Amino acid sequence: MATRKKTAKSKTRAALKKSARKVIKLSSARKNAAKNASKSAKNGNGKSSNLPKPSNKPYGQAGLALQGVRILDFTHVQSGPTCTQLLAYMGADVIKVERPGAGDVTRGQLRDVPNADSLYFTMLNGTKRSITIDSKHPKGMEILNRLIKTCDVLVENFAPGALDRMGLTWDYIHKTNPRMIVASVKGFGPGPYEDCKVYENVAQCAGGAASTTGFREGPPLVTGAQIGDSGTGLHLALGIVSALYQRIRTGRGQKVLCAMQDGVLNLARVKLRDQQRLAHGPLTEYSQYSEGVPFGKAVPRAGNDSGGGQPAWLLKCKGWESDPDAYIYFITQAPVWEAISDLIGEPTWKTDPDYATPKARLPRLKKIFARIEEWTVTKTKFEVMDICNAVDIPVGPILSMKEIAEDESLRKTGTVVEVDHPTRGKYLTVGNPIKLSDSPADVRRSPLLGEHTEEILKDVLGYKAAEVAEIKNSGAITPPEKKEKAA
Ligand code: CAO
């Protein structure tokens, strides 16, 4: 077993190294296209390639993956900010445009520390720069125009039509900067609901997740994982990176649209699979089947059943009476059935025709899991984890957020990161869940409202000191009450 695991690990390492070699540094591609073309190397097949020669720098010291990409970040709340935070972690310069005096509404939502930006905001806007601009002020629009000319991607998740109402239509942006990629999250794609405003749980419901989550006897259920907001933000990030890649060939930008309903459906696709399977008979891996309950016309809620072909269930562990998270998710993967039978003290199940094959077990799943639970309930979830994994039985402890926050291994990998904030102090954030071997994640605290306004006006947009003073006086970057004073 050890040898098998070692071989798999070294194969993964080799694959990672191989894919890292293929990483394209967009900044170099943009700035040095001509230079790179002349330096073009031969690829593995001996054909000429437009990639620069492989860098000699040690892995992790050749810059960040999205270095040189500049994002005009018009996002708010969760879906859009998830996307742009990830791009910032990957090295993009993300300039978050916020309304003067107010900013992203989440700065003030679910506040735990008085007068400090909320965790809602700080955990979704790390590594970004903040500039305040009133987009409805003529001078504000002038600044935005300069940003449009200098940025690679505009990302927004306003309600349908809001960007157009600002005057920032696709035609206008494309004319101002033909290379600009305009990426949007909306609740629904084109169709009867396209004009609707949408929040997380609306998307979970409309994307098919809620109708298939929960227990059969209960109502539809939304899940705590933000598959509508953060899930769609992730989809958008992939769309943006793909559009950046295509732009290397075409030289032009394009629109990227992710509807939250579509994003949720993509994540719930196994349930659309099951909907089609229903036409050919009952879903035999659902515990409903083993309980003899007939199926209706639509995919039912399946409680804690596995969504795949290996029957599974959530089982109590030692301490469940007082600890709401003392549970383990237990998968009866067919190849390890013998190990499971031995472990729980039912060795005859290895050969008994009623239990020996996956098909024979299907109508008996309830009884089987009840028997396995008699064993798991005598152990803690971590003991079950250790014992089962030693013989390759896939199980998962139910980890509380407290346990995750305190987990040393997640800190070591940078998946959970502690950052320091000037007004709220230290807080935990989720780092980059995507690990690139040649691009370390750049995880930093979120910006204060307008913290980088002056810096961006001068360094990115080239305004002189006198012009910055004039902009300040105009009221385009200051909250309304200051505007009145300025007037
Ligand atoms: N200066 C001046 N005005 C600004 C501004 C700025 N810097 N930034 C935003 N605004 C204005 C916009 O122009 C718009 O004004 P108008 O409606 O007058 O044109 C307004 O602020 C933003 O409007 P909104 O409708 O997007 O905001 P909302 O709070 O009413 O709705 C939401 C929020 C999320 C429901 C909506 O934006 C939406 O449906 N977005 C798309 C789907 C989405 O991403 N949902 C996930 C949200 S996370 O749970």
XYZ file of C-alpha atoms and ligand atoms in Angstrom:
536
model
C 0.000 0.000 0.000
C 2.817 2.331 0.956
C 4.527 1.783 -2.425
C 1.260 2.432 -4.258
C 0.733 5.691 -2.360
C 4.357 6.741 -2.949
C 4.071 6.102 -6.709
C 0.831 8.102 -6.865
C 2.498 10.972 -4.988
C 5.530 11.082 -7.256
C 3.249 10.936 -10.305
C 1.291 13.906 -8.947
C 4.517 15.791 -8.336
C 5.682 15.094 -11.869
C 2.333 16.223 -13.269
C 2.476 19.415 -11.190
C 5.963 20.224 -12.412
C 4.874 19.571 -15.992
C 1.827 21.795 -15.734
C 3.832 24.520 -13.963
C 6.147 24.673 -16.954
C 3.122 25.469 -19.076
C 1.997 28.410 -16.942
C 1.847 31.481 -19.137
C 2.882 34.717 -17.591
C 0.281 37.074 -18.961
C 2.196 40.167 -17.992
C 5.218 39.096 -19.978
C 3.004 38.054 -22.836
C 1.458 41.500 -22.918
C 4.529 43.624 -22.377
C 7.073 41.589 -24.241
C 5.091 39.930 -26.986
C 7.518 40.986 -29.695
C 10.589 40.135 -27.630
C 9.185 36.725 -26.759
C 8.305 35.909 -30.344
C 11.903 36.341 -31.403
C 13.060 34.194 -28.509
C 10.559 31.476 -29.357
C 11.615 28.068 -28.157
C 10.929 24.573 -29.429
C 8.314 22.622 -27.513
C 8.552 18.956 -26.534
C 7.566 17.840 -30.034
C 10.258 19.953 -31.621
C 7.595 22.285 -33.097
C 8.196 25.995 -32.626
C 6.219 27.600 -29.810
C 5.434 31.196 -28.877
C 6.246 30.543 -25.244
C 9.386 32.109 -23.823
C 12.236 29.774 -22.925
C 11.575 28.012 -19.598
C 12.670 30.276 -16.771
C 15.831 29.341 -14.902
C 14.563 30.936 -11.709
C 13.739 28.602 -8.830
C 10.043 27.683 -8.593
C 8.135 30.342 -6.702
C 10.557 33.114 -7.661
C 9.407 33.846 -11.185
C 6.630 36.277 -10.237
C 2.961 35.555 -9.657
C 0.684 33.928 -12.210
C -1.442 37.019 -12.923
C 1.246 39.648 -12.345
C 0.739 42.507 -14.791
C -3.017 41.994 -15.063
C -4.965 44.980 -13.781
C -8.580 44.601 -12.702
C -11.144 47.381 -12.440
C -13.190 45.857 -9.647
C -16.741 47.163 -9.530
C -17.974 44.277 -7.410
C -19.880 44.276 -4.145
C -21.375 41.874 -1.595
C -20.058 38.330 -2.185
C -20.192 36.798 -5.662
C -18.049 39.353 -7.507
C -15.642 39.999 -4.605
C -14.944 36.246 -4.341
C -13.805 36.297 -7.960
C -11.609 39.373 -7.739
C -10.064 38.316 -4.413
C -8.943 35.080 -6.016
C -7.452 36.977 -8.968
C -5.635 39.247 -6.483
C -4.256 36.215 -4.638
C -2.947 35.039 -8.013
C -1.084 38.312 -8.491
C -3.487 40.629 -10.327
C -3.581 44.302 -9.302
C -7.224 44.603 -8.224
C -8.510 48.152 -7.911
C -11.816 48.143 -6.073
C -14.002 51.106 -6.951
C -16.343 52.104 -4.148
C -18.909 54.779 -3.592
C -17.416 57.672 -1.554
C -18.426 57.617 2.102
C -20.319 54.337 1.839
C -18.269 51.726 0.020
C -19.256 48.123 -0.406
C -22.397 47.620 1.682
C -20.827 44.609 3.408
C -18.258 46.828 5.163
C -21.015 47.578 7.648
C -22.969 44.309 7.596
C -22.804 41.704 10.395
C -20.289 43.859 12.261
C -18.604 42.211 15.240
C -16.151 45.015 16.100
C -17.602 48.553 16.386
C -16.392 50.987 13.709
C -14.260 48.366 11.972
C -14.929 46.765 8.600
C -16.904 43.557 9.083
C -15.475 40.090 8.584
C -18.004 39.761 5.767
C -16.066 42.455 3.922
C -12.539 41.778 5.098
C -12.642 38.068 4.196
C -13.765 38.802 0.623
C -11.603 41.759 -0.277
C -8.068 40.865 0.746
C -5.065 41.923 -1.329
C -7.121 44.562 -3.197
C -6.636 48.320 -3.401
C -9.595 50.621 -2.724
C -10.362 53.847 -4.562
C -13.498 55.901 -3.945
C -15.144 57.351 -7.040
C -18.648 58.700 -7.512
C -19.478 57.234 -10.891
C -22.396 59.638 -11.248
C -20.127 62.691 -10.986
C -18.654 64.018 -14.284
C -15.154 64.154 -12.817
C -15.708 60.653 -11.391
C -16.559 59.432 -14.860
C -13.401 61.034 -16.207
C -11.346 59.058 -13.671
C -13.230 55.890 -14.555
C -12.453 56.481 -18.214
C -8.755 56.579 -17.427
C -9.119 53.372 -15.427
C -10.912 51.700 -18.314
C -8.042 52.630 -20.612
C -5.417 51.201 -18.280
C -7.127 48.061 -16.955
C -7.395 44.623 -18.544
C -10.640 43.460 -16.982
C -13.720 45.164 -15.566
C -15.588 42.934 -13.133
C -19.053 43.824 -11.853
C -22.048 42.267 -10.193
C -24.520 45.114 -10.094
C -28.203 44.536 -10.623
C -29.069 44.117 -14.311
C -28.827 47.435 -16.165
C -26.922 49.348 -13.438
C -23.626 49.460 -15.349
C -25.431 50.678 -18.473
C -27.176 53.356 -16.421
C -23.729 54.623 -15.382
C -23.010 55.023 -19.094
C -20.621 52.078 -19.077
C -22.246 50.010 -21.806
C -20.283 47.260 -23.520
C -20.155 49.349 -26.721
C -18.744 52.320 -24.839
C -16.154 50.303 -22.924
C -15.132 48.345 -25.999
C -14.686 51.571 -27.979
C -12.636 53.140 -25.169
C -10.459 50.049 -24.706
C -10.934 47.251 -27.260
C -8.759 44.951 -25.124
C -10.956 45.264 -22.056
C -12.690 42.125 -20.813
C -16.032 42.882 -19.147
C -17.021 40.183 -16.683
C -20.389 40.108 -14.935
C -22.290 38.052 -12.412
C -26.041 38.228 -12.764
C -28.730 36.218 -11.029
C -30.195 34.733 -14.186
C -29.095 34.470 -17.794
C -31.211 35.831 -20.666
C -34.826 34.759 -20.237
C -37.905 35.501 -18.159
C -35.980 36.341 -14.979
C -33.018 38.237 -16.418
C -33.971 41.534 -14.766
C -34.290 40.109 -11.258
C -32.016 40.969 -8.357
C -30.642 37.822 -6.829
C -28.979 36.804 -3.574
C -27.322 33.525 -2.599
C -30.325 31.498 -1.560
C -32.454 32.623 -4.498
C -29.787 31.059 -6.721
C -29.625 27.893 -4.623
C -33.373 27.524 -5.045
C -33.494 28.397 -8.755
C -30.435 26.327 -9.619
C -31.921 23.039 -8.415
C -29.771 22.670 -5.292
C -32.449 23.372 -2.670
C -35.025 20.951 -4.088
C -32.472 18.149 -3.862
C -31.018 19.049 -0.456
C -32.486 18.006 2.881
C -34.477 15.018 4.001
C -37.320 13.493 2.012
C -39.815 14.084 4.797
C -38.802 17.741 5.237
C -38.910 20.925 3.118
C -36.234 21.909 0.582
C -33.059 23.086 2.282
C -30.378 25.636 1.448
C -26.784 24.789 2.249
C -24.350 26.866 4.299
C -21.687 26.665 1.590
C -22.235 29.723 -0.593
C -22.499 27.908 -3.861
C -24.579 30.680 -5.442
C -22.295 33.579 -4.560
C -18.805 32.197 -4.051
C -19.508 29.329 -6.460
C -20.434 31.745 -9.233
C -17.461 33.962 -8.403
C -15.215 30.968 -8.985
C -16.851 30.285 -12.332
C -16.359 33.930 -13.286
C -12.660 33.792 -12.404
C -12.208 30.877 -14.790
C -14.088 32.791 -17.491
C -11.827 35.815 -17.001
C -8.597 33.836 -17.140
C -9.842 32.064 -20.286
C -10.717 35.410 -21.894
C -7.258 36.754 -20.986
C -5.706 33.700 -22.594
C -7.787 34.116 -25.757
C -6.855 37.815 -25.872
C -3.213 36.842 -26.291
C -4.248 35.439 -29.689
C -6.993 37.859 -30.721
C -5.816 41.088 -29.116
C -9.398 41.945 -28.142
C -11.553 41.699 -25.061
C -14.922 40.021 -24.722
C -17.882 39.814 -22.383
C -17.894 37.091 -19.731
C -21.238 36.362 -18.089
C -21.911 33.971 -15.228
C -25.491 33.625 -14.106
C -25.833 32.401 -10.530
C -28.585 29.985 -11.533
C -26.226 28.435 -14.083
C -23.354 28.268 -11.598
C -25.493 26.468 -9.023
C -26.844 24.059 -11.624
C -23.297 23.286 -12.719
C -22.457 22.364 -9.135
C -25.679 20.351 -8.802
C -25.242 18.546 -12.112
C -25.335 15.060 -10.544
C -28.950 15.728 -9.651
C -29.819 16.515 -13.277
C -28.065 13.230 -14.050
C -30.381 11.471 -11.594
C -33.438 13.227 -13.035
C -32.706 11.558 -16.364
C -31.932 8.198 -14.746
C -35.364 8.280 -13.080
C -36.967 7.712 -16.483
C -35.298 4.285 -16.516
C -36.211 3.113 -13.042
C -35.696 3.825 -9.349
C -32.459 5.349 -8.058
C -31.212 2.246 -6.317
C -28.371 3.931 -4.400
C -30.813 6.326 -2.647
C -31.806 5.001 0.781
C -35.404 5.642 -0.237
C -35.021 2.570 -2.463
C -33.854 0.340 0.369
C -36.766 1.628 2.450
C -39.249 0.597 -0.244
C -40.569 4.155 -0.754
C -41.638 4.723 -4.377
C -40.017 7.542 -6.376
C -42.044 10.470 -7.745
C -41.500 12.383 -10.973
C -38.608 14.564 -9.791
C -35.321 13.778 -8.042
C -36.106 13.573 -4.318
C -34.122 14.941 -1.412
C -31.709 12.269 -0.325
C -30.595 13.324 3.147
C -27.002 12.265 3.633
C -26.932 9.696 0.845
C -23.848 9.763 -1.309
C -24.233 11.600 -4.603
C -22.123 8.967 -6.345
C -22.076 5.249 -6.964
C -20.641 4.227 -3.572
C -23.379 4.073 -0.900
C -22.624 6.228 2.130
C -24.240 7.760 5.212
C -23.517 9.970 8.182
C -22.915 7.992 11.373
C -22.771 8.887 15.050
C -19.458 8.735 16.892
C -18.503 8.706 20.548
C -19.802 11.813 22.297
C -22.645 12.550 19.856
C -25.083 13.042 22.728
C -23.376 16.307 23.750
C -21.275 17.281 20.716
C -23.384 18.226 17.668
C -20.424 17.520 15.381
C -19.438 14.064 16.681
C -20.242 12.357 13.390
C -18.352 10.667 10.596
C -19.317 10.321 6.956
C -18.800 6.673 6.044
C -18.451 5.442 2.461
C -18.929 1.748 1.790
C -16.664 1.711 -1.232
C -17.054 -1.679 -2.921
C -13.338 -2.604 -3.170
C -12.927 -2.295 0.636
C -16.100 -4.162 1.604
C -14.042 -6.998 3.104
C -12.074 -4.577 5.275
C -15.322 -2.957 6.453
C -16.844 -6.348 7.333
C -13.775 -7.322 9.356
C -13.581 -3.974 11.106
C -17.165 -3.956 12.358
C -17.039 -7.635 13.368
C -19.203 -9.078 10.600
C -16.678 -11.261 8.724
C -19.448 -13.472 7.300
C -20.713 -10.469 5.270
C -17.678 -10.952 3.027
C -19.156 -14.138 1.565
C -22.856 -14.037 2.517
C -24.702 -13.676 -0.847
C -27.028 -11.105 0.795
C -24.050 -8.803 1.493
C -21.074 -9.846 -0.615
C -21.884 -7.806 -3.746
C -22.802 -4.130 -4.139
C -26.081 -5.085 -5.850
C -27.088 -7.456 -3.029
C -26.345 -4.750 -0.463
C -28.517 -2.051 -2.067
C -31.865 -3.108 -0.527
C -30.143 -3.571 2.870
C -28.273 -0.282 3.183
C -30.276 0.961 6.146
C -29.496 -2.194 8.136
C -25.844 -2.124 7.047
C -25.305 1.480 8.141
C -27.084 0.837 11.437
C -24.605 -1.984 12.068
C -21.592 0.138 11.089
C -22.839 2.850 13.416
C -22.850 0.379 16.326
C -19.086 0.293 15.728
C -18.438 4.023 15.008
C -20.346 5.108 18.096
C -17.708 3.386 20.246
C -14.938 5.601 18.824
C -14.297 9.323 18.392
C -14.542 10.654 14.836
C -10.755 11.042 14.740
C -10.237 7.446 15.895
C -12.599 6.226 13.162
C -10.679 8.383 10.688
C -7.335 6.832 11.687
C -8.544 3.231 11.845
C -10.448 3.363 8.552
C -7.836 5.227 6.553
C -5.197 2.727 7.639
C -7.128 0.141 5.601
C -8.142 2.543 2.805
C -11.790 2.987 3.829
C -12.823 6.528 2.813
C -14.443 8.374 5.728
C -14.780 12.049 6.647
C -15.067 13.544 10.115
C -17.622 16.318 10.522
C -15.303 19.217 11.362
C -16.777 22.216 13.118
C -15.668 25.701 12.068
C -13.919 25.889 15.469
C -11.883 22.808 14.622
C -11.091 24.198 11.172
C -10.042 27.576 12.594
C -7.647 25.790 14.945
C -6.336 23.235 12.429
C -2.560 23.549 12.192
C -2.250 21.780 8.850
C -4.623 24.257 7.169
C -2.512 27.120 8.518
C 0.656 25.474 7.202
C -0.705 25.141 3.667
C -1.965 28.731 3.633
C -5.582 27.677 3.290
C -6.363 29.453 6.568
C -4.345 32.640 7.008
C -4.151 35.148 9.844
C -3.753 38.746 8.698
C -3.508 41.997 10.623
C -5.893 44.885 10.018
C -5.343 48.477 11.175
C -8.772 48.922 12.759
C -9.983 45.432 13.625
C -6.670 43.739 14.505
C -5.874 40.145 13.610
C -8.436 38.018 11.803
C -8.555 34.716 9.990
C -9.260 34.562 6.310
C -9.397 31.785 3.757
C -6.274 31.902 1.639
C -5.939 30.602 -1.888
C -7.458 27.122 -2.139
C -5.744 26.723 -5.513
C -2.054 25.973 -5.109
C 0.304 26.789 -7.970
C 3.829 25.453 -7.624
C 5.407 28.480 -9.330
C 3.119 31.211 -8.008
C 2.856 31.623 -4.237
C -0.457 33.095 -3.105
C -0.399 36.775 -2.187
C -2.812 36.895 0.765
C -3.035 40.263 2.513
C -5.592 42.216 4.526
C -8.482 44.087 2.923
C -8.119 47.814 2.243
C -9.793 50.579 4.213
C -12.373 52.553 2.260
C -10.507 54.727 -0.239
C -7.135 53.800 1.278
C -5.422 53.878 -2.101
C -7.360 56.646 -3.845
C -4.500 59.122 -4.051
C -1.896 56.470 -4.845
C -3.976 55.150 -7.754
C -4.767 58.620 -9.097
C -1.063 59.477 -9.155
C 0.775 56.233 -9.838
C -1.687 54.358 -12.021
C -3.552 57.179 -13.747
C -0.748 59.749 -13.896
C -2.598 62.696 -12.310
C -0.302 65.473 -11.102
C -0.542 66.776 -7.510
C -2.476 69.876 -8.602
C -4.943 67.744 -10.545
C -5.458 65.483 -7.525
C -6.226 68.559 -5.434
C -8.717 69.686 -8.057
C -10.356 66.237 -8.065
C -10.635 66.339 -4.272
C -12.345 69.718 -4.469
C -14.736 68.546 -7.154
C -16.453 66.103 -4.766
C -15.940 63.151 -7.148
C -13.987 61.109 -4.610
C -15.430 62.431 -1.356
C -18.643 61.609 0.492
C -21.684 63.865 0.034
C -21.230 65.854 3.262
C -17.672 66.769 2.252
C -18.964 67.623 -1.208
C -21.287 70.185 0.359
C -18.356 71.695 2.259
C -16.272 71.734 -0.920
C -19.108 73.519 -2.743
N -20.802 55.690 -7.475
C -22.097 55.991 -7.665
N -23.068 55.063 -7.730
C -22.694 53.791 -7.558
C -21.369 53.398 -7.351
C -20.396 54.423 -7.324
N -19.110 54.146 -7.131
N -21.323 52.059 -7.229
C -22.569 51.632 -7.357
N -23.410 52.668 -7.561
C -24.851 52.623 -7.776
C -25.181 51.986 -9.106
O -25.032 52.897 -10.153
C -26.602 51.561 -8.853
O -27.454 52.695 -8.955
P -28.785 52.748 -9.890
O -29.617 51.568 -9.494
O -29.372 54.070 -9.514
O -28.396 52.660 -11.290
C -26.513 51.136 -7.413
O -25.433 51.784 -6.826
C -26.193 49.626 -7.271
O -27.289 49.025 -7.440
P -27.590 47.468 -7.211
O -29.001 47.388 -7.676
O -26.612 46.592 -7.849
O -27.477 47.286 -5.632
P -28.567 46.674 -4.653
O -27.953 46.767 -3.310
O -29.900 47.287 -4.814
O -28.694 45.147 -5.103
C -27.860 42.914 -5.545
C -27.746 44.196 -4.693
C -26.736 42.009 -5.117
C -29.206 42.246 -5.289
C -27.732 43.274 -7.026
O -26.583 44.037 -7.220
C -27.702 42.058 -7.938
O -28.724 41.429 -8.191
N -26.513 41.731 -8.478
C -26.341 40.667 -9.432
C -26.416 39.318 -8.776
C -25.411 39.156 -7.671
O -24.228 39.329 -7.828
N -25.920 38.741 -6.528
C -25.056 38.293 -5.468
C -24.965 39.238 -4.410
S -24.028 38.502 -3.117
O -25.154 37.809 -2.171
